[in-house]
Tab-separated table of N, CA and C in Angstrom:
chain	number	residue	atom	x	y	z
A	191	MET	N	12.349	11.101	-18.648
A	191	MET	CA	11.468	10.172	-17.961
A	191	MET	C	11.234	10.669	-16.544
A	192	GLN	N	10.016	10.558	-16.097
A	192	GLN	CA	9.675	10.941	-14.739
A	192	GLN	C	9.135	9.721	-14.011
A	193	ARG	N	9.459	9.657	-12.738
A	193	ARG	CA	9.002	8.514	-11.938
A	193	ARG	C	8.756	8.982	-10.511
A	194	ASN	N	7.666	8.564	-9.933
A	194	ASN	CA	7.320	8.914	-8.565
A	194	ASN	C	6.966	7.619	-7.846
A	195	ARG	N	7.939	7.044	-7.159
A	195	ARG	CA	7.718	5.782	-6.458
A	195	ARG	C	8.430	5.812	-5.117
A	196	VAL	N	7.733	5.323	-4.093
A	196	VAL	CA	8.267	5.287	-2.739
A	196	VAL	C	8.015	3.901	-2.163
A	197	GLU	N	9.021	3.339	-1.542
A	197	GLU	CA	8.874	2.105	-0.773
A	197	GLU	C	9.373	2.402	0.631
A	198	VAL	N	8.542	2.118	1.605
A	198	VAL	CA	8.935	2.378	2.984
A	198	VAL	C	8.404	1.257	3.869
A	199	ALA	N	9.224	0.848	4.826
A	199	ALA	CA	8.832	-0.170	5.794
A	199	ALA	C	9.092	0.379	7.180
A	200	GLY	N	8.185	0.102	8.088
A	200	GLY	CA	8.350	0.580	9.449
A	200	GLY	C	7.207	0.115	10.323
A	201	TYR	N	7.061	0.775	11.462
A	201	TYR	CA	6.053	0.407	12.449
A	201	TYR	C	4.981	1.475	12.523
A	202	LEU	N	3.731	1.041	12.675
A	202	LEU	CA	2.633	1.992	12.809
A	202	LEU	C	2.644	2.613	14.194
A	203	GLY	N	2.503	3.930	14.241
A	203	GLY	CA	2.496	4.660	15.497
A	203	GLY	C	1.135	4.695	16.160
A	204	LYS	N	0.086	4.391	15.397
A	204	LYS	CA	-1.265	4.312	15.948
A	204	LYS	C	-2.117	3.444	15.029
A	205	ASP	N	-3.296	3.072	15.504
A	205	ASP	CA	-4.198	2.245	14.708
A	205	ASP	C	-4.597	2.978	13.431
A	206	ALA	N	-4.922	2.214	12.403
A	206	ALA	CA	-5.387	2.777	11.138
A	206	ALA	C	-6.665	3.588	11.378
A	207	GLN	N	-6.786	4.727	10.675
A	207	GLN	CA	-7.950	5.606	10.801
A	207	GLN	C	-8.735	5.550	9.497
A	208	ALA	N	-9.924	4.955	9.512
A	208	ALA	CA	-10.739	4.804	8.307
A	208	ALA	C	-11.836	5.865	8.269
A	209	ARG	N	-12.174	6.299	7.055
A	209	ARG	CA	-13.274	7.242	6.826
A	209	ARG	C	-13.731	7.059	5.385
A	210	PHE	N	-14.803	7.761	5.025
A	210	PHE	CA	-15.319	7.700	3.665
A	210	PHE	C	-15.381	9.098	3.069
A	211	LEU	N	-15.026	9.213	1.798
A	211	LEU	CA	-15.180	10.461	1.065
A	211	LEU	C	-16.655	10.648	0.735
A	212	PRO	N	-17.076	11.878	0.401
A	212	PRO	CA	-18.478	12.086	0.017
A	212	PRO	C	-18.915	11.201	-1.156
A	213	THR	N	-17.976	10.768	-1.973
A	213	THR	CA	-18.294	9.892	-3.107
A	213	THR	C	-18.501	8.447	-2.688
A	214	GLY	N	-18.214	8.118	-1.417
A	214	GLY	CA	-18.365	6.765	-0.920
A	214	GLY	C	-17.076	5.962	-0.919
A	215	THR	N	-15.987	6.534	-1.427
A	215	THR	CA	-14.697	5.845	-1.467
A	215	THR	C	-14.109	5.759	-0.064
A	216	LYS	N	-13.666	4.560	0.312
A	216	LYS	CA	-13.033	4.378	1.619
A	216	LYS	C	-11.610	4.929	1.580
A	217	VAL	N	-11.222	5.648	2.643
A	217	VAL	CA	-9.877	6.198	2.800
A	217	VAL	C	-9.361	5.782	4.169
A	218	VAL	N	-8.132	5.282	4.202
A	218	VAL	CA	-7.505	4.911	5.477
A	218	VAL	C	-6.188	5.662	5.593
A	219	ASN	N	-5.991	6.304	6.737
A	219	ASN	CA	-4.752	7.018	7.014
A	219	ASN	C	-3.915	6.226	8.004
A	220	LEU	N	-2.608	6.144	7.712
A	220	LEU	CA	-1.648	5.460	8.568
A	220	LEU	C	-0.534	6.418	8.938
A	221	ARG	N	0.036	6.247	10.141
A	221	ARG	CA	1.234	6.978	10.562
A	221	ARG	C	2.330	5.935	10.723
A	222	LEU	N	3.324	6.004	9.846
A	222	LEU	CA	4.370	4.990	9.770
A	222	LEU	C	5.706	5.594	10.191
A	223	ALA	N	6.375	4.930	11.124
A	223	ALA	CA	7.689	5.384	11.592
A	223	ALA	C	8.760	4.443	11.084
A	224	GLU	N	9.822	5.021	10.534
A	224	GLU	CA	11.000	4.225	10.159
A	224	GLU	C	12.209	4.915	10.745
A	225	SER	N	13.075	4.123	11.348
A	225	SER	CA	14.241	4.660	12.048
A	225	SER	C	15.525	4.166	11.405
A	226	TYR	N	16.563	4.964	11.547
A	226	TYR	CA	17.884	4.559	11.072
A	226	TYR	C	18.928	5.139	12.013
A	227	THR	N	20.093	4.517	12.022
A	227	THR	CA	21.199	5.008	12.844
A	227	THR	C	22.326	5.469	11.937
A	228	PHE	N	23.088	6.405	12.448
A	228	PHE	CA	24.236	6.908	11.708
A	228	PHE	C	25.298	7.358	12.705
A	229	THR	N	26.501	7.531	12.203
A	229	THR	CA	27.608	8.018	13.027
A	229	THR	C	27.811	9.492	12.725
A	230	ASP	N	27.752	10.326	13.769
A	230	ASP	CA	27.939	11.766	13.559
A	230	ASP	C	29.433	12.093	13.443
A	231	ARG	N	29.745	13.346	13.227
A	231	ARG	CA	31.150	13.737	13.020
A	231	ARG	C	32.022	13.527	14.244
A	232	ASN	N	31.408	13.380	15.426
A	232	ASN	CA	32.159	13.111	16.649
A	232	ASN	C	32.256	11.617	16.945
A	233	LYS	N	31.963	10.797	15.939
A	233	LYS	CA	32.015	9.334	16.031
A	233	LYS	C	30.982	8.757	17.001
A	234	GLY	N	29.948	9.539	17.307
A	234	GLY	CA	28.878	9.054	18.172
A	234	GLY	C	27.744	8.477	17.342
A	235	LYS	N	27.114	7.452	17.885
A	235	LYS	CA	25.966	6.844	17.212
A	235	LYS	C	24.724	7.691	17.470
A	236	GLN	N	23.998	7.980	16.418
A	236	GLN	CA	22.765	8.744	16.508
A	236	GLN	C	21.641	7.926	15.876
A	237	GLU	N	20.444	8.084	16.393
A	237	GLU	CA	19.280	7.440	15.795
A	237	GLU	C	18.284	8.521	15.422
A	238	HIS	N	17.698	8.362	14.248
A	238	HIS	CA	16.705	9.328	13.772
A	238	HIS	C	15.477	8.566	13.300
A	239	THR	N	14.304	9.104	13.600
A	239	THR	CA	13.052	8.491	13.160
A	239	THR	C	12.321	9.442	12.232
A	240	ASN	N	11.917	8.941	11.083
A	240	ASN	CA	11.073	9.690	10.151
A	240	ASN	C	9.648	9.189	10.294
A	241	TRP	N	8.701	10.110	10.330
A	241	TRP	CA	7.286	9.759	10.377
A	241	TRP	C	6.669	10.057	9.021
A	242	HIS	N	5.955	9.080	8.481
A	242	HIS	CA	5.334	9.224	7.167
A	242	HIS	C	3.817	9.147	7.299
A	243	ASN	N	3.137	10.057	6.604
A	243	ASN	CA	1.685	9.991	6.482
A	243	ASN	C	1.391	9.134	5.259
A	244	VAL	N	0.607	8.077	5.437
A	244	VAL	CA	0.266	7.170	4.337
A	244	VAL	C	-1.242	7.218	4.140
A	245	VAL	N	-1.665	7.361	2.880
A	245	VAL	CA	-3.083	7.402	2.535
A	245	VAL	C	-3.392	6.217	1.632
A	246	CYS	N	-4.440	5.485	1.972
A	246	CYS	CA	-4.842	4.298	1.208
A	246	CYS	C	-6.279	4.484	0.735
A	247	TYR	N	-6.542	4.110	-0.511
A	247	TYR	CA	-7.877	4.229	-1.089
A	247	TYR	C	-8.367	2.868	-1.565
A	248	GLY	N	-9.685	2.699	-1.622
A	248	GLY	CA	-10.308	1.535	-2.246
A	248	GLY	C	-9.895	0.201	-1.647
A	249	VAL	N	-9.469	-0.733	-2.518
A	249	VAL	CA	-9.106	-2.084	-2.090
A	249	VAL	C	-7.922	-2.055	-1.125
A	250	VAL	N	-6.971	-1.176	-1.361
A	250	VAL	CA	-5.820	-1.058	-0.462
A	250	VAL	C	-6.297	-0.591	0.917
A	251	ALA	N	-7.287	0.297	0.947
A	251	ALA	CA	-7.846	0.761	2.220
A	251	ALA	C	-8.532	-0.374	2.965
A	252	ASP	N	-9.171	-1.297	2.225
A	252	ASP	CA	-9.820	-2.447	2.866
A	252	ASP	C	-8.813	-3.273	3.651
A	253	VAL	N	-7.615	-3.421	3.116
A	253	VAL	CA	-6.557	-4.160	3.801
A	253	VAL	C	-5.983	-3.320	4.944
A	254	ALA	N	-5.692	-2.069	4.662
A	254	ALA	CA	-5.010	-1.202	5.626
A	254	ALA	C	-5.831	-0.934	6.876
A	255	GLU	N	-7.158	-0.920	6.770
A	255	GLU	CA	-7.975	-0.601	7.950
A	255	GLU	C	-7.843	-1.666	9.032
A	256	ARG	N	-7.343	-2.843	8.697
A	256	ARG	CA	-7.172	-3.920	9.673
A	256	ARG	C	-5.824	-3.850	10.383
A	257	LEU	N	-4.988	-2.888	10.033
A	257	LEU	CA	-3.677	-2.745	10.665
A	257	LEU	C	-3.805	-1.985	11.976
A	258	ALA	N	-2.887	-2.254	12.878
A	258	ALA	CA	-2.968	-1.666	14.214
A	258	ALA	C	-1.604	-1.158	14.675
A	259	LYS	N	-1.637	-0.336	15.706
A	259	LYS	CA	-0.427	0.223	16.299
A	259	LYS	C	0.576	-0.887	16.599
A	260	GLY	N	1.842	-0.654	16.210
A	260	GLY	CA	2.900	-1.620	16.459
A	260	GLY	C	3.143	-2.580	15.318
A	261	ASP	N	2.207	-2.671	14.364
A	261	ASP	CA	2.402	-3.560	13.224
A	261	ASP	C	3.578	-3.099	12.380
A	262	ASN	N	4.386	-4.053	11.936
A	262	ASN	CA	5.498	-3.779	11.025
A	262	ASN	C	4.946	-3.965	9.614
A	263	VAL	N	4.916	-2.888	8.825
A	263	VAL	CA	4.302	-2.934	7.501
A	263	VAL	C	5.240	-2.424	6.424
A	264	PHE	N	4.960	-2.862	5.198
A	264	PHE	CA	5.674	-2.406	4.004
A	264	PHE	C	4.662	-1.696	3.116
A	265	VAL	N	5.023	-0.504	2.645
A	265	VAL	CA	4.143	0.285	1.777
A	265	VAL	C	4.877	0.598	0.489
A	266	ASP	N	4.207	0.363	-0.621
A	266	ASP	CA	4.693	0.751	-1.946
A	266	ASP	C	3.707	1.793	-2.452
A	267	GLY	N	4.212	2.955	-2.861
A	267	GLY	CA	3.302	3.999	-3.316
A	267	GLY	C	4.021	5.123	-4.011
A	268	SER	N	3.382	6.288	-4.027
A	268	SER	CA	3.961	7.474	-4.646
A	268	SER	C	3.781	8.665	-3.708
A	269	LEU	N	4.647	9.669	-3.865
A	269	LEU	CA	4.556	10.878	-3.044
A	269	LEU	C	3.511	11.816	-3.613
A	270	GLN	N	2.780	12.434	-2.717
A	270	GLN	CA	1.801	13.442	-3.096
A	270	GLN	C	1.995	14.634	-2.171
A	271	ILE	N	2.051	15.812	-2.738
A	271	ILE	CA	2.132	17.035	-1.944
A	271	ILE	C	0.844	17.800	-2.201
A	272	ARG	N	0.144	18.141	-1.125
A	272	ARG	CA	-1.098	18.890	-1.299
A	272	ARG	C	-1.172	20.010	-0.278
A	273	GLU	N	-1.912	21.038	-0.643
A	273	GLU	CA	-2.138	22.167	0.256
A	273	GLU	C	-3.607	22.200	0.637
A	274	PHE	N	-3.866	22.683	1.852
A	274	PHE	CA	-5.249	22.801	2.302
A	274	PHE	C	-5.352	23.955	3.287
A	275	GLU	N	-6.574	24.447	3.459
A	275	GLU	CA	-6.840	25.472	4.453
A	275	GLU	C	-7.486	24.803	5.655
A	276	PRO	N	-6.870	24.928	6.824
A	276	PRO	CA	-7.445	24.328	8.027
A	276	PRO	C	-8.821	24.920	8.338
A	277	SER	N	-9.668	24.111	8.952
A	277	SER	CA	-11.031	24.553	9.271
A	277	SER	C	-11.050	25.681	10.300
A	278	ASP	N	-9.945	25.857	11.035
A	278	ASP	CA	-9.906	26.933	12.028
A	278	ASP	C	-9.561	28.284	11.393
A	279	GLY	N	-9.374	28.325	10.061
A	279	GLY	CA	-9.124	29.578	9.360
A	279	GLY	C	-7.677	30.035	9.387
A	280	SER	N	-6.782	29.235	9.941
A	280	SER	CA	-5.373	29.622	9.983
A	280	SER	C	-4.732	29.499	8.599
A	281	LYS	N	-3.460	29.824	8.526
A	281	LYS	CA	-2.701	29.843	7.277
A	281	LYS	C	-2.742	28.493	6.542
A	282	ARG	N	-2.753	28.556	5.195
A	282	ARG	CA	-2.725	27.341	4.372
A	282	ARG	C	-1.552	26.465	4.776
A	283	ARG	N	-1.756	25.169	4.730
A	283	ARG	CA	-0.707	24.227	5.098
A	283	ARG	C	-0.401	23.302	3.938
A	284	ARG	N	0.795	22.789	3.948
A	284	ARG	CA	1.250	21.834	2.940
A	284	ARG	C	1.588	20.533	3.642
A	285	VAL	N	1.163	19.430	3.054
A	285	VAL	CA	1.422	18.129	3.636
A	285	VAL	C	1.982	17.206	2.549
A	286	VAL	N	2.953	16.390	2.950
A	286	VAL	CA	3.534	15.394	2.054
A	286	VAL	C	3.031	14.041	2.523
A	287	GLU	N	2.454	13.269	1.589
A	287	GLU	CA	1.878	11.976	1.920
A	287	GLU	C	2.385	10.919	0.948
A	288	VAL	N	2.349	9.678	1.409
A	288	VAL	CA	2.591	8.543	0.532
A	288	VAL	C	1.215	7.981	0.184
A	289	VAL	N	0.870	7.983	-1.095
A	289	VAL	CA	-0.381	7.376	-1.548
A	289	VAL	C	-0.054	5.926	-1.883
A	290	ALA	N	-0.611	5.002	-1.109
A	290	ALA	CA	-0.248	3.587	-1.202
A	290	ALA	C	-0.836	2.913	-2.433
A	291	ARG	N	0.023	2.184	-3.152
A	291	ARG	CA	-0.419	1.288	-4.226
A	291	ARG	C	-0.645	-0.109	-3.652
A	292	SER	N	0.180	-0.460	-2.662
A	292	SER	CA	0.020	-1.746	-1.970
A	292	SER	C	0.532	-1.603	-0.546
A	293	VAL	N	-0.039	-2.412	0.338
A	293	VAL	CA	0.337	-2.435	1.751
A	293	VAL	C	0.433	-3.895	2.154
A	294	ALA	N	1.488	-4.246	2.891
A	294	ALA	CA	1.653	-5.626	3.347
A	294	ALA	C	2.096	-5.639	4.804
A	295	LEU	N	1.506	-6.526	5.567
A	295	LEU	CA	1.905	-6.732	6.952
A	295	LEU	C	3.150	-7.601	6.964
A	296	ILE	N	4.225	-7.093	7.563
A	296	ILE	CA	5.460	-7.865	7.686
A	296	ILE	C	5.386	-8.721	8.944
A	297	ALA	N	5.023	-8.101	10.061
A	297	ALA	CA	4.935	-8.828	11.328
A	297	ALA	C	4.004	-8.094	12.276
A	298	ARG	N	3.351	-8.873	13.114
A	298	ARG	CA	2.507	-8.307	14.160
A	298	ARG	C	3.097	-8.761	15.482
A	299	ILE	N	3.389	-7.806	16.353
A	299	ILE	CA	3.965	-8.120	17.653
A	299	ILE	C	2.820	-8.337	18.636
A	300	PRO	N	2.673	-9.535	19.189
A	300	PRO	CA	1.574	-9.812	20.120
A	300	PRO	C	1.594	-8.846	21.301
A	301	GLY	N	0.411	-8.346	21.648
A	301	GLY	CA	0.288	-7.454	22.792
A	301	GLY	C	0.567	-6.001	22.481
A	302	MET	N	1.019	-5.669	21.262
A	302	MET	CA	1.320	-4.280	20.915
A	302	MET	C	0.079	-3.523	20.473
A	303	SER	N	-0.938	-4.210	19.997
A	303	SER	CA	-2.111	-3.571	19.417
A	303	SER	C	-3.067	-3.082	20.498
A	304	ASN	N	-3.582	-1.869	20.305
A	304	ASN	CA	-4.627	-1.340	21.173
A	304	ASN	C	-5.987	-1.507	20.537
A	305	SER	N	-6.032	-2.026	19.307
A	305	SER	CA	-7.268	-2.111	18.551
A	305	SER	C	-8.004	-3.407	18.850
A	306	GLU	N	-9.298	-3.297	19.115
A	306	GLU	CA	-10.095	-4.500	19.314
A	306	GLU	C	-10.433	-5.147	17.986
A	307	THR	N	-10.256	-4.422	16.866
A	307	THR	CA	-10.575	-4.965	15.552
A	307	THR	C	-9.371	-5.618	14.897
A	308	ALA	N	-8.223	-5.588	15.566
A	308	ALA	CA	-7.024	-6.207	14.982
A	308	ALA	C	-7.213	-7.707	14.893
A	309	HIS	N	-6.760	-8.288	13.804
A	309	HIS	CA	-6.902	-9.717	13.577
A	309	HIS	C	-5.609	-10.396	14.011
A	310	GLU	N	-5.519	-10.725	15.298
A	310	GLU	CA	-4.290	-11.257	15.870
A	310	GLU	C	-3.803	-12.535	15.192
A	311	ASN	N	-4.716	-13.388	14.768
A	311	ASN	CA	-4.313	-14.670	14.204
A	311	ASN	C	-4.309	-14.660	12.677
A	312	GLN	N	-4.386	-13.496	12.078
A	312	GLN	CA	-4.440	-13.380	10.620
A	312	GLN	C	-3.043	-13.596	10.042
A	313	PRO	N	-2.879	-14.500	9.059
A	313	PRO	CA	-1.567	-14.672	8.442
A	313	PRO	C	-1.154	-13.418	7.678
A	314	ALA	N	0.150	-13.198	7.589
A	314	ALA	CA	0.658	-11.973	6.954
A	314	ALA	C	0.190	-11.830	5.520
A	315	ASP	N	0.120	-12.947	4.727
A	315	ASP	CA	-0.283	-12.780	3.332
A	315	ASP	C	-1.750	-12.423	3.192
A	316	ALA	N	-2.560	-12.646	4.206
A	316	ALA	CA	-3.959	-12.265	4.130
A	316	ALA	C	-4.121	-10.767	4.305
A	317	LEU	N	-3.094	-10.114	4.785
A	317	LEU	CA	-3.150	-8.665	4.972
A	317	LEU	C	-2.236	-7.958	3.983
A	318	SER	N	-2.309	-8.341	2.737
A	318	SER	CA	-1.556	-7.635	1.706
A	318	SER	C	-2.384	-7.601	0.443
A	319	VAL	N	-2.123	-6.618	-0.372
A	319	VAL	CA	-2.838	-6.476	-1.634
A	319	VAL	C	-1.890	-5.916	-2.671
A	320	GLU	N	-1.973	-6.438	-3.842
A	320	GLU	CA	-1.219	-5.910	-4.972
A	320	GLU	C	-2.222	-5.304	-5.936
A	321	PRO	N	-1.900	-4.198	-6.563
A	321	PRO	CA	-2.832	-3.595	-7.505
A	321	PRO	C	-3.023	-4.490	-8.724
A	322	GLU	N	-4.192	-4.358	-9.341
A	322	GLU	CA	-4.428	-5.093	-10.576
A	322	GLU	C	-3.536	-4.522	-11.659
A	323	VAL	N	-2.954	-5.390	-12.471
A	323	VAL	CA	-2.046	-4.965	-13.524
A	323	VAL	C	-2.767	-5.066	-14.854
A	324	ASP	N	-2.711	-3.991	-15.625
A	324	ASP	CA	-3.293	-3.988	-16.957
A	324	ASP	C	-2.197	-4.380	-17.925
A	325	ASP	N	-2.358	-5.524	-18.588
A	325	ASP	CA	-1.336	-6.041	-19.482
A	325	ASP	C	-1.382	-5.412	-20.870
A	326	GLU	N	-2.211	-4.404	-21.057
A	326	GLU	CA	-2.324	-3.765	-22.358
A	326	GLU	C	-0.998	-3.095	-22.730
A	327	VAL	N	-0.557	-3.309	-23.938
A	327	VAL	CA	0.690	-2.719	-24.411
A	327	VAL	C	0.416	-1.309	-24.902
A	328	VAL	N	1.175	-0.363	-24.400
A	328	VAL	CA	1.027	1.027	-24.820
A	328	VAL	C	2.198	1.341	-25.741
A	329	GLU	N	1.888	1.614	-27.007
A	329	GLU	CA	2.945	1.832	-27.978
A	329	GLU	C	3.224	3.296	-28.255
A	330	ASP	N	2.420	4.208	-27.709
A	330	ASP	CA	2.631	5.609	-28.027
A	330	ASP	C	3.311	6.385	-26.904
A	331	TRP	N	4.023	5.674	-26.016
A	331	TRP	CA	4.757	6.355	-24.960
A	331	TRP	C	5.937	7.104	-25.574
A	332	PRO	N	6.172	8.338	-25.123
A	332	PRO	CA	7.351	9.057	-25.632
A	332	PRO	C	8.622	8.474	-25.045
A	333	MET	N	9.568	8.164	-25.861
A	333	MET	CA	10.841	7.624	-25.391
A	333	MET	C	11.973	8.462	-25.893
């Protein structure tokens, strides 16, 4: 069995960046930071921050584009690794991204947003989306 699922919660490092693919599909990119502390071998407390690139498409992008810097969000998705050639002609690069299945606003800290499009008074459940579930039973899955 193979499974590719990621759940991450953290704070946005900048406002959501929206764009459209040539096909007309909306894409929103998020930069999500999650931090943790640990004790090193010298018994000292250390803090480390991981930065995640999150990509949202379609209905999830409609929700994500309203998120702003400082928002505490939860993302459920899958990992994607892709390679691309930069437009400046330099060496091919590899990027690891979380492709979001759902995005939910956990909390918005007043005064943290730099975005004029942020919905300050929007309730948290209005800024979340769950994917549509197909209840069709699949009987030919290999087990």
